[in-house]
Every structure is written in C-alpha cells, then in structure tokens.
XYZ file of C-alpha atoms in Angstrom:
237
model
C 0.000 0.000 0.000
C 1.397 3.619 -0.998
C 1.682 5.972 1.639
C -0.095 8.989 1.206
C 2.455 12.592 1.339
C -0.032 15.878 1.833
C 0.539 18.885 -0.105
C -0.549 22.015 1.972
C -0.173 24.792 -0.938
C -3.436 25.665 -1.011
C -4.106 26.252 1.971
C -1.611 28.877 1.849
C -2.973 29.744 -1.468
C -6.585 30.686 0.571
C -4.158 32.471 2.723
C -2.657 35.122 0.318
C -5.744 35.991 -0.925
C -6.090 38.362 1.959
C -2.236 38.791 2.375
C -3.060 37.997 6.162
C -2.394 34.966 8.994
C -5.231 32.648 8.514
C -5.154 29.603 7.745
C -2.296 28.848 8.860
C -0.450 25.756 6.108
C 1.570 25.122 9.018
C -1.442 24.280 11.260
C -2.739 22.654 8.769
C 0.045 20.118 8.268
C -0.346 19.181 12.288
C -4.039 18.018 11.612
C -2.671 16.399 8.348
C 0.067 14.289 10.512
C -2.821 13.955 12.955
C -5.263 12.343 10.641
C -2.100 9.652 9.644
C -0.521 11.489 6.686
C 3.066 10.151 6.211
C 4.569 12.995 4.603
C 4.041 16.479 4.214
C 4.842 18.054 1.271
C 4.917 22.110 0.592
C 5.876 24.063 -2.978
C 8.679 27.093 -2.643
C 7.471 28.805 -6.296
C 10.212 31.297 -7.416
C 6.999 33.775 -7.907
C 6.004 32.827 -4.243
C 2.611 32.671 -4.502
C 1.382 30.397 -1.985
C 4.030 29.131 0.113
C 6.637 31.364 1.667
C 9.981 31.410 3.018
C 8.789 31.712 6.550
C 6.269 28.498 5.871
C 8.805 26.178 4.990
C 11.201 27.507 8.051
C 8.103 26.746 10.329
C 7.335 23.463 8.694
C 10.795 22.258 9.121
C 10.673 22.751 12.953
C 7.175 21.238 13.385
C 6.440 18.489 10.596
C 6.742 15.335 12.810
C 6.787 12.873 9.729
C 8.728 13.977 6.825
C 8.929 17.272 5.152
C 9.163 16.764 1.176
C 9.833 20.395 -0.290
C 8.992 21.099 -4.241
C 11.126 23.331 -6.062
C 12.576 24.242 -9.127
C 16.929 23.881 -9.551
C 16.730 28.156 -9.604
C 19.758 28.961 -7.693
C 18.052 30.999 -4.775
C 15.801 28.027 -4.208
C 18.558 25.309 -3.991
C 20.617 27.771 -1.681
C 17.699 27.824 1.052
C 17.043 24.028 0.232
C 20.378 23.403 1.310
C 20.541 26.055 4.560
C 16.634 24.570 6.071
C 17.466 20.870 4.824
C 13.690 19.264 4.919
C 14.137 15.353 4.710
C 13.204 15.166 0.641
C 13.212 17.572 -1.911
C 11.234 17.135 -5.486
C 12.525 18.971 -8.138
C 9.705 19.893 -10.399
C 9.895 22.539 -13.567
C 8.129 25.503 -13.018
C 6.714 28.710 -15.395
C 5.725 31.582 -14.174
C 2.017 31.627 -15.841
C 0.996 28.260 -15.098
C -1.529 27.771 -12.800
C 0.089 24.334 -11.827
C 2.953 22.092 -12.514
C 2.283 20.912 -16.370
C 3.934 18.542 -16.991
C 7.315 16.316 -15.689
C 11.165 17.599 -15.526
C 12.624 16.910 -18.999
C 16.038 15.762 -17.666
C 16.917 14.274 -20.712
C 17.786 17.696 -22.374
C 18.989 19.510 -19.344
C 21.375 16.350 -17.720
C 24.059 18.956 -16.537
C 21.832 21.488 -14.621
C 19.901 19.198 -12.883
C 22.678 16.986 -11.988
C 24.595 19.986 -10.905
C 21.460 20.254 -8.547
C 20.969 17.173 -7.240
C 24.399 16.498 -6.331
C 24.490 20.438 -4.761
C 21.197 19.326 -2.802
C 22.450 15.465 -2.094
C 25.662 17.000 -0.350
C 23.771 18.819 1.870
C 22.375 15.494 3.146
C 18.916 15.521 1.547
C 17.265 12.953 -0.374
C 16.224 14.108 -4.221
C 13.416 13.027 -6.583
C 12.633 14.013 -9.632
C 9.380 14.891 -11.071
C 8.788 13.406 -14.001
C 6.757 12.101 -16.859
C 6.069 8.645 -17.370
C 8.257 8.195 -20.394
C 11.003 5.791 -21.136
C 13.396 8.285 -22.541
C 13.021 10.570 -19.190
C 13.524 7.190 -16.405
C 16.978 6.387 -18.479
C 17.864 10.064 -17.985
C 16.948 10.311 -14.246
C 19.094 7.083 -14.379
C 21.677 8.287 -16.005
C 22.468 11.303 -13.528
C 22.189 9.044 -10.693
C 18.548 10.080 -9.417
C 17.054 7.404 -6.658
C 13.944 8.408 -6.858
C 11.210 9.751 -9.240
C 8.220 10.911 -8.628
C 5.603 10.222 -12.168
C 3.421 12.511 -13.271
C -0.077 11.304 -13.695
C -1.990 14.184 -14.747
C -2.228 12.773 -18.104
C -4.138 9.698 -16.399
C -6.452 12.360 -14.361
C -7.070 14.665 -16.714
C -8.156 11.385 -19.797
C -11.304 11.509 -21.183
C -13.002 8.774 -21.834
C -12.345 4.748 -21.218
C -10.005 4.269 -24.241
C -7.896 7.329 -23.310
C -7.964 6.166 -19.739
C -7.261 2.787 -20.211
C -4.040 3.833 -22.664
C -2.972 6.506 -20.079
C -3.498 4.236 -17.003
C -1.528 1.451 -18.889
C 1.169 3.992 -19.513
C 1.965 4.785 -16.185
C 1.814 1.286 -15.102
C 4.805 0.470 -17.541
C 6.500 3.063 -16.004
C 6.260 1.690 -12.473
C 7.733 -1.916 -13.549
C 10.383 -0.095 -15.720
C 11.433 2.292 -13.200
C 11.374 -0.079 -10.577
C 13.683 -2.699 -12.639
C 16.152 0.264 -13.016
C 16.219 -0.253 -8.866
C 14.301 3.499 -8.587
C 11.795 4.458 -5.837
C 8.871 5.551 -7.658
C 6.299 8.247 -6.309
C 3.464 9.365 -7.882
C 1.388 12.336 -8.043
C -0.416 15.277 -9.617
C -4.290 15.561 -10.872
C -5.070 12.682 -8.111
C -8.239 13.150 -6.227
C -11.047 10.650 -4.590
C -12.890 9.375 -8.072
C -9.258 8.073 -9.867
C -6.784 7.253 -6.603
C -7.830 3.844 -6.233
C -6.571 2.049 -9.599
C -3.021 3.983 -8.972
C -3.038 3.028 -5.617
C -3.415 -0.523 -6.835
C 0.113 -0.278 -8.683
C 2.652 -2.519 -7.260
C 5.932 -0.833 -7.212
C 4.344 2.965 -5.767
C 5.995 4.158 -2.468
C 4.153 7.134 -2.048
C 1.214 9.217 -3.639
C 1.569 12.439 -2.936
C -1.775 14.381 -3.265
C -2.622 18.122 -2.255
C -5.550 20.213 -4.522
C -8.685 17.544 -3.822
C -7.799 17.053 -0.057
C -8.166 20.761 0.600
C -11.004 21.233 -1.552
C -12.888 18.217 0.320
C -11.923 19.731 4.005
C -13.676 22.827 2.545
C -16.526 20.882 3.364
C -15.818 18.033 5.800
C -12.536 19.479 7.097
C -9.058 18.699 6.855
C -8.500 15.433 9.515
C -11.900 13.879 7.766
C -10.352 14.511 4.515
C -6.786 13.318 4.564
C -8.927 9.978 6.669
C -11.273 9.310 3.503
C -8.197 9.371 1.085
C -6.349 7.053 3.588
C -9.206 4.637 3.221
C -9.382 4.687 -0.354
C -5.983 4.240 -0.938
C -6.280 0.817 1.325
C-alpha cells in the first residue's frame, strides 16, 4: 500500500488571498500528521505565490513525519534548500504563468543542470526526486544522472477523457512503475489525483508514495481537513 504525502499549498494559497495569517499551512500540516498522513509536502514557487519562506522555516521545525519540499533547480531556491534541509526535496519545472505544474522535468535535455542540482542538494544530506513524466526516454535520464527516486506525473491519467484514453494513459503509467522499478528506482506518484481516480493507482505494485494536495483541501472545505486526509487514507487501502 502507498503511503499517502499531503501537499498544503493551497491552503496557503486561501491564505494570500487576503495577504493575512489565517489559515495557517503550518497548522494545517499538524491536523494532516494527525489524521495519519506520512509525509508532508509544501511548494517554494520562485513567484512565491502560496508558500513562503517563513512556511517552509516553520514546517521544518514542526512536521513530525517527513517534510518533502517542491522546487525548481533556480539557484536561490537550492541555496535555502540546502541552509533549512527538509528530509526530501522534489525537483519539479516551473513557469511563471501556469496555474500548476504541467507537466514532468525533462532531464533528458537539461542532464548537466539538474545533476549539478541534485548532487548540490544530495551533499547537503537531503534525499532528491525528480518529477517526471512517465516516459522511457526521461527514467533512463533520471538514471543516467544518478537520481534514486522519481516521482511520475499522472496528470495525463487524471485529466483522460473517456475509457479508451484512460485505459491507454493508465496502462502507460503502469509500464513506467515496472520499468522504473527494474532500473532499482523508488517511484512516487502524483499530480491531478483526487477521490474518483486514486484507487486504480493506488493498486500499482511498485508505488511508495502518492503524494496528493488540490482535492484534499477542496474536500476539508466541506468536511474538514482530519476527515479529509482519513477518507483518502481509506481509499488508498
């Protein structure tokens, strides 16, 4: 069974819509842990929209489980990644306009700068994934710069209309699992999940963690956070 890594953006998101205090992502990742998360995870964007420098100083000194910070290989972002050292980092690509991470790192085409990273970040003592698509050429190139762990995207399986497209997207990321995990790589998962499509990911063998952030906090909206992070649990089971 995957274990399930909360990503708390939005609720900072909520926050700097009225520049102010509440709610409080840091707060919020206590009732996470409390509800059985096993991982917390929290974005630094370059544009710092949602999550600031303060939050991830905070969430260092309180997450209980493990913090897993996103973040691009910009060199301001790897400096404080290597001066707060959370347990995991991700490193994801990241535009400016996009309203959320498109699409996976294409490490094949940049090898050098996100080596340069991940051996920068490693040496500090933290652990490194890479965010990726589920694409053949991509795990040889996470491979290839000595990556241990990937994270796959699977918005293209969440966002598939349709049975055929699901079916072809849902067999495509299963491939990926058994290839990646033949290459000896940890493989998370993560991105467009939410409590319709978790279960037949969840069902991979070969998934260490799904990390999962947007649906949780829109469900607590409604049923709040502890009951929400609880019903994902029990679907992922």
């Amino acid at each position: 069974m995957p274990k399930l890594g909360v990503n708390i953006d939005h609720v900072a998101t909520l926050r700097q819509a009225r520049q102010g205090n509440l709610p409080d992502p840091v707060y919020a990742a206590f009732l996470c842990e409390e509800a059985g998360a096993d991982s917390i995870v929290a974005h630094l964007r370059e544009d710092r929209r949602h999550i600031q420098d303060g939050d991830i100083k905070q969430l260092r000194k309180n997450v209980k489980t493990r913090l897993n910070l996103e973040m691009s290989i910009v060199p301001e972002i790897v400096k404080i990644a290597c001066k707060i050292k959370p347990y995991q980092v991700t490193l994801v690509p990241e535009r400016r306009k996009e309203l959320t991470t498109e699409g996976g790192l294409n490490v094949a085409d940049n090898l050098r700068k996100i080596s340069a990273s991940l051996l920068k970040l490693r040496e500090s003592g933290i652990r490194v994934s890479l965010f990726i698509d589920p694409d053949k050429k991509q795990i040889d190139s996470a491979c290839k710069i000595g990556a241990k762990i990937i994270e796959l995207h699977t918005g293209r399986y969440a966002d598939a209309k349709g049975i055929g497209q699901k079916e072809e997207s849902f067999s495509e990321m299963q491939w990926a699992v058994n290839y990646a995990n033949l290459q000896g790589l940890i493989v998370n998962a993560g991105h467009g999940l939410d409590y319709a499509n978790v279960r037949q990911i969840a069902a991979l063998n070969g998934i260490e963690e799904l990390n999962i952030g947007y649906s949780i906090i829109c469900k607590a909206l409604y049923v709040g956070l502890y009951k929400a992070v609880r019903e994902m649990q029990r679907l992922i089971k």
